[in-house]
Each structure stands twice: as structure tokens, then as C-alpha cells.
Coordinates of C-alpha atoms in Angstrom, one line a residue:
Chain A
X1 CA 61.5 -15.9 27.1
X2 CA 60.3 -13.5 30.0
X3 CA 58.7 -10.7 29.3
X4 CA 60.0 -8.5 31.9
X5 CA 63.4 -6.9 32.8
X6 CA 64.4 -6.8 36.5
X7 CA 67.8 -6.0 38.4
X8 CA 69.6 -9.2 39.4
X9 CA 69.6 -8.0 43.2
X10 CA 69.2 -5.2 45.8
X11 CA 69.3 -4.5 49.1
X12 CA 67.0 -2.5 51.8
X13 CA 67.6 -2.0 55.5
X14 CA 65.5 -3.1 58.0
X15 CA 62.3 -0.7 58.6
X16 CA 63.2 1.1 55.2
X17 CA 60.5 0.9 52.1
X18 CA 62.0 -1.9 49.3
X19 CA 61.0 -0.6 45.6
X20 CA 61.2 -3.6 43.1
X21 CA 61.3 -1.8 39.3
X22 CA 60.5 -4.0 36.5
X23 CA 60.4 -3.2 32.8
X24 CA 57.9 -4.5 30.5
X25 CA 57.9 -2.8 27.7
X26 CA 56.1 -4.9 25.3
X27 CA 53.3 -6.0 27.6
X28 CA 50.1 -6.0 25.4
X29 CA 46.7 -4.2 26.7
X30 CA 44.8 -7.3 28.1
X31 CA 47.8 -8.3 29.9
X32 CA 48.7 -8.2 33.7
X33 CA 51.1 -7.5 35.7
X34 CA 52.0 -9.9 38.5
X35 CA 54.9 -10.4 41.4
X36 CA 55.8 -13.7 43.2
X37 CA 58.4 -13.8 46.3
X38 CA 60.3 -17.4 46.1
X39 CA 62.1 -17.6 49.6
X40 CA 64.9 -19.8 50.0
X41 CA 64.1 -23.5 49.2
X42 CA 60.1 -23.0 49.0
X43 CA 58.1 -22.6 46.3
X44 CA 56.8 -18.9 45.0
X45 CA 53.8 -16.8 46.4
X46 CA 51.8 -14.4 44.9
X47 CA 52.2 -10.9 46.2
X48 CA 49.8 -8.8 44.4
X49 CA 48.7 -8.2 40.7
X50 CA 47.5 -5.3 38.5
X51 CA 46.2 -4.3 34.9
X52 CA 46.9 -0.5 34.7
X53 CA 45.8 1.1 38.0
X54 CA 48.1 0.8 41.3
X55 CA 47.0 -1.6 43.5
X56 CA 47.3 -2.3 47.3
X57 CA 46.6 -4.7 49.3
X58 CA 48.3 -6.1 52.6
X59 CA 51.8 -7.3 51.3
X60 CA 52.9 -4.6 49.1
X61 CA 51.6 -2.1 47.0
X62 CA 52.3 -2.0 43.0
X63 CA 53.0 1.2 40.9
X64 CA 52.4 0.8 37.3
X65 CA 53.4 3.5 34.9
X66 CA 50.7 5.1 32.7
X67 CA 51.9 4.2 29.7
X68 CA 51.9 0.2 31.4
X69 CA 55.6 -0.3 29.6
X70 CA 56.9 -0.6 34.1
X71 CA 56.0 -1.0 37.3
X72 CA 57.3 -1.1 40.8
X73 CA 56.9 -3.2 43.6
X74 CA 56.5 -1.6 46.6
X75 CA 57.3 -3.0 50.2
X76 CA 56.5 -0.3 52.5
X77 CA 58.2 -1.5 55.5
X78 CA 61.1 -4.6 55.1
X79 CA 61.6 -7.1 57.2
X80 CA 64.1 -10.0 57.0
X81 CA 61.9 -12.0 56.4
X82 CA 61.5 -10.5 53.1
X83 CA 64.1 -11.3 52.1
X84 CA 64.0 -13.6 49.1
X85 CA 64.0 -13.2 45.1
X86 CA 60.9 -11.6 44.0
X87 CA 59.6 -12.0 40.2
X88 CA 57.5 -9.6 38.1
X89 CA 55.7 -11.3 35.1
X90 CA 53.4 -10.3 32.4
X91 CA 50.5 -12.6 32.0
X92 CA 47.0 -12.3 29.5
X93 CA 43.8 -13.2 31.7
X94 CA 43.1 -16.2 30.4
X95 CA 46.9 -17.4 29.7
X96 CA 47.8 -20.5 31.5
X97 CA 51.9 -19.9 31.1
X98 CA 53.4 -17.9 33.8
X99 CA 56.8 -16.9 32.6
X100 CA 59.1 -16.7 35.6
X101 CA 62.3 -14.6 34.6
X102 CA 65.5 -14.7 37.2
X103 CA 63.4 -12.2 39.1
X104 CA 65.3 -9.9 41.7
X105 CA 67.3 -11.1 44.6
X106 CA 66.0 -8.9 47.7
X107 CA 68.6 -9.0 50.7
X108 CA 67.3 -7.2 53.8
X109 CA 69.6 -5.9 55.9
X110 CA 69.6 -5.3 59.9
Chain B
X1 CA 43.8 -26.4 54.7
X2 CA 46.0 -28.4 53.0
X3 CA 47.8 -26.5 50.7
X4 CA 49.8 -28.5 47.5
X5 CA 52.0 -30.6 48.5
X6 CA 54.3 -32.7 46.1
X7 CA 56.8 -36.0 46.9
X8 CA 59.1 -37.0 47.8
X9 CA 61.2 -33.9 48.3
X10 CA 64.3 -34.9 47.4
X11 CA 65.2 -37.6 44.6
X12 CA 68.7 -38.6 43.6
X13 CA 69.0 -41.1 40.7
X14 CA 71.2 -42.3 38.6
X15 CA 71.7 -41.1 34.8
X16 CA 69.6 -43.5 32.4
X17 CA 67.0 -44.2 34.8
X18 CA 63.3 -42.8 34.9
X19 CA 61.3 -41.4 37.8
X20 CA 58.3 -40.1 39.0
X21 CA 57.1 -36.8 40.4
X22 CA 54.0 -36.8 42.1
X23 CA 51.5 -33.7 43.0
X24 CA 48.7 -33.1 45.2
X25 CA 47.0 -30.2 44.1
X26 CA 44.4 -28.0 46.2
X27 CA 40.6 -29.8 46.7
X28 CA 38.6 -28.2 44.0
X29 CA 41.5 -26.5 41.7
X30 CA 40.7 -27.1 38.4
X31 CA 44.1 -25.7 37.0
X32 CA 47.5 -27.7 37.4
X33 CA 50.7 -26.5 36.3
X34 CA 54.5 -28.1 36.3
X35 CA 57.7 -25.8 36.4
X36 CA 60.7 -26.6 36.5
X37 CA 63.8 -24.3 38.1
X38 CA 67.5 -24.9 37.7
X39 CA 70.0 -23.5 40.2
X40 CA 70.0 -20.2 40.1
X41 CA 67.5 -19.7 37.7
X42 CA 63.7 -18.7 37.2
X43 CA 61.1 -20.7 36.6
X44 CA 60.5 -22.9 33.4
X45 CA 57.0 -23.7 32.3
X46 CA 56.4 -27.4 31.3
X47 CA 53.0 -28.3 30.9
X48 CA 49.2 -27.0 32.6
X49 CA 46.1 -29.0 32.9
X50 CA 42.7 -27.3 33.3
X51 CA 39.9 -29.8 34.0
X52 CA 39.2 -32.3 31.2
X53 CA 40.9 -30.3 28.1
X54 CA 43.7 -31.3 26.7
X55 CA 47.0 -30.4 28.2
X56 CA 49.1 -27.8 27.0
X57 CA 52.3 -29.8 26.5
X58 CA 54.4 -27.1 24.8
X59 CA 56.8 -26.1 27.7
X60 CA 58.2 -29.9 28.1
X61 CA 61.5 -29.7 26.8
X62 CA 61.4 -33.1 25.2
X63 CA 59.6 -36.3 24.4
X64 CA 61.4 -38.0 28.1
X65 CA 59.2 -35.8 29.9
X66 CA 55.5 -36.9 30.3
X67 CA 52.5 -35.7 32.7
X68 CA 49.2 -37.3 33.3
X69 CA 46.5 -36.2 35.8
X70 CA 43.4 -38.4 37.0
X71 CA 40.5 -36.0 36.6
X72 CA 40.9 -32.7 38.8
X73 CA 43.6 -35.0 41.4
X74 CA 46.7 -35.8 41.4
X75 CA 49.1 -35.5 38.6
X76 CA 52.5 -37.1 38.3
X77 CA 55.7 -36.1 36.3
X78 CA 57.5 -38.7 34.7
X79 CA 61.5 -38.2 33.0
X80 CA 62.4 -41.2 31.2
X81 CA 66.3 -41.8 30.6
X82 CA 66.8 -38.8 33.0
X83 CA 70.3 -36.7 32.3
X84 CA 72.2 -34.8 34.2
X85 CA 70.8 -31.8 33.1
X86 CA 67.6 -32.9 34.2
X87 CA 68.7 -31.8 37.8
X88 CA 66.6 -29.4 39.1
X89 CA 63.8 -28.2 41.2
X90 CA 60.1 -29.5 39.9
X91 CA 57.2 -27.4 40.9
X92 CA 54.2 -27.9 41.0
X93 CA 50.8 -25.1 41.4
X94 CA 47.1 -25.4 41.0
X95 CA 44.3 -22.3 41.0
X96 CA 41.0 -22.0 41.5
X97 CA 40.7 -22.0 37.2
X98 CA 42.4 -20.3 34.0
X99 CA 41.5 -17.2 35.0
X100 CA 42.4 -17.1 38.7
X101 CA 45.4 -14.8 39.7
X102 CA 46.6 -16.9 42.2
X103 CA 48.6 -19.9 41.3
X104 CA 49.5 -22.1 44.7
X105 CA 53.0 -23.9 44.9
X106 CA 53.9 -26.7 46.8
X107 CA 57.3 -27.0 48.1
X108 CA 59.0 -28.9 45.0
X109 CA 60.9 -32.1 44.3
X110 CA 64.2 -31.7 44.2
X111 CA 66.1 -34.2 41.4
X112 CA 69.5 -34.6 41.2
X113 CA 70.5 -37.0 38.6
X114 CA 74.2 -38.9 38.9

């Protein structure tokens, strides 16, 4: 079972900052916090990833709560093309399963 | 450069037959994995490779599903007696190792089973 709790879907307009919660309230201290996109009919790709300190980097920027038990995803400026359904997952450093939840359903709107 | 690519895309076969699903992971990616994703759904972990150790087998929902890999190449998939809930999406990723955060996808197989 996933880890994580996300909202089946959302929606942003065009131009306007998307923020993706998640809730992962039992993560444990060595593990990570990661988000993958999945547009339609392609595989996913990784967005950005964190341990306990917010993190930025050209995609997206990611919150994470001090106490580590949430996070948000943060696109800053959405564009259609982000549209798509984006998943958070909790993951140890050296853990080789990736558990993909139904993530959330991002629609974009002009 | 080439990223993973995976064939064929689309597979339609009839209930009680097996098939194959091939990958092509990144040059140099040590690290394998398999997924599946039904309709609708989020991923499913079936099965990683990571160089020469032995496979971690414990997503594969049961014994019809196989997956071999020829030293840090290709890997193939195989469902024997496929059923029609085997339909789904099969993905495939490699990284860099264990530890990389990165996992690359290719663009999936696509089985339908009638």
C-alpha cells in the first residue's frame, strides 16, 4: 500500500501557482519524499525530491512540514502542459520499491 | 541520448496465451525496475534488478509472471497463461543505481488480453 494520501484531482488556471498537498504521516526519518508527473499515455517523470528541508529546483519547488508527516508540491506558474496526474511517494535511500499511489489528477485550465 | 525504450507498444492477445515484454534500459544503469498500471490506477511494483544480485521478485503478483535480465541490458517480462486481468500498462525504469533519485521510464507496453 502507498504511503501517502493525495486528493484524487484539482484544478489551477493558467498563469496561477498549482499546490499539490500530500499526507504522509508515517513516513520514517531516513525516508524521502519524492513527486512524479505521469502525462497522458507516457510514462512518469521525476519532478523533484526532499528529506526534510524545502527544496527547489527548475520544475517545482517542494514544501515539507517540520514535523515531515506532509508536504506540498509547488508549481509556481501552470501551464497546460502540466497538466497530468502527479504522485508523491515516500521512499528509504536505499529502497528499490517506489510505491505509486493514484496520485492527483492536475487539470490546468485556460 | 537514448532514453528507455520498451516494445512493442501495444499487445493484444488472447486469454490462455503467453507473451513477452521487452526493455531497453539506459547505457550504464545498473538498476531495472518493472511496474505495472491498470486503468485508472497508480503504479504497481513487480520486480527490480540491480546489477548481478538477485532480483527482488516480491511485487510479481503470481508465479505466470517471470523477468530475466542479461547482465546490465535488456530485460524482458514474460506472463504465461495471461488473463484478462492481466490488461494493463507495463513499465519499465532504470537509474544510475539503488540509491539514485531518479528512476527513467520508457513509454510502456500496453497489453490487452481477450
Amino acid at each position: 500500500d502507498a504511503k501517502t494520501t493525495q486528493p484524487t484531482s484539482m484544478d489551477c488556471a493558467e498563469g496561477r501557482a498549482a499546490n499539490l498537498p500530500c499526507n504522509h504521516s508515517t513516513i520514517s526519518g531516513n525516508e524521502y519524499v519524492y513527486w512524479y508527473r505521469q502525462i497522458h499515455s507516457q510514462g512518469p517523470q521525476y519532478i523533484i525530491h526532499g528529506l526534510k528541508n524545502n527544496e527547489t529546483n527548475e520544475m517545482a519547488s517542494l514544501i515539507i512540514t517540520e514535523d515531515r508527516k506532509s508536504s506540498t508540491l509547488i508549481l509556481p506558474h501552470a501551464t497546460l502542459r502540466d497538466t497530468a496526474v502527479y504522485y508523491c511517494i515516500v521512499r528509504g535511500y536505499n529502497n528499490n520499491d517506489m510505491r505509486f499511489g493514484a496520485g492527483t489528477r492536475l487539470t490546468v485550465k485556460p | 541520448g537514448a532514453g528507455v525504450s520498451q516494445s512493442p507498444s501495444n499487445k493484444v492477445t488472447e486469454k490462455g496465451k503467453d507473451v513477452e515484454l521487452r526493455c531497453d534500459p539506459i547505457s550504464g544503469h545498473t538498476a531495472l525496475y518493472w511496474y505495472r498500471q491498470r486503468l485508472g490506477q497508480g503504479l504497481e511494483f513487480l520486480i527490480y534488478f540491480q546489477g548481478n544480485s538477485a532480483p527482488d521478485k516480491s511485487g510479481l503478483p503470481s508465479d505466470r509472471f517471470s523477468a530475466e535480465r542479461t547482465g546490465e541490458s535488456v530485460s524482458t517480462l514474460t506472463i504465461q497463461r495471461t488473463q484478462q486481468e492481466d490488461s494493463a500498462v507495463y513499465l519499465c525504469a532504470s537509474s544510475s543505481d539503488i540509491s539514485s533519485y531518479e528512476q527513467y521510464f520508457g513509454p510502456g507496453t500496453r497489453l490487452t488480453v481477450t
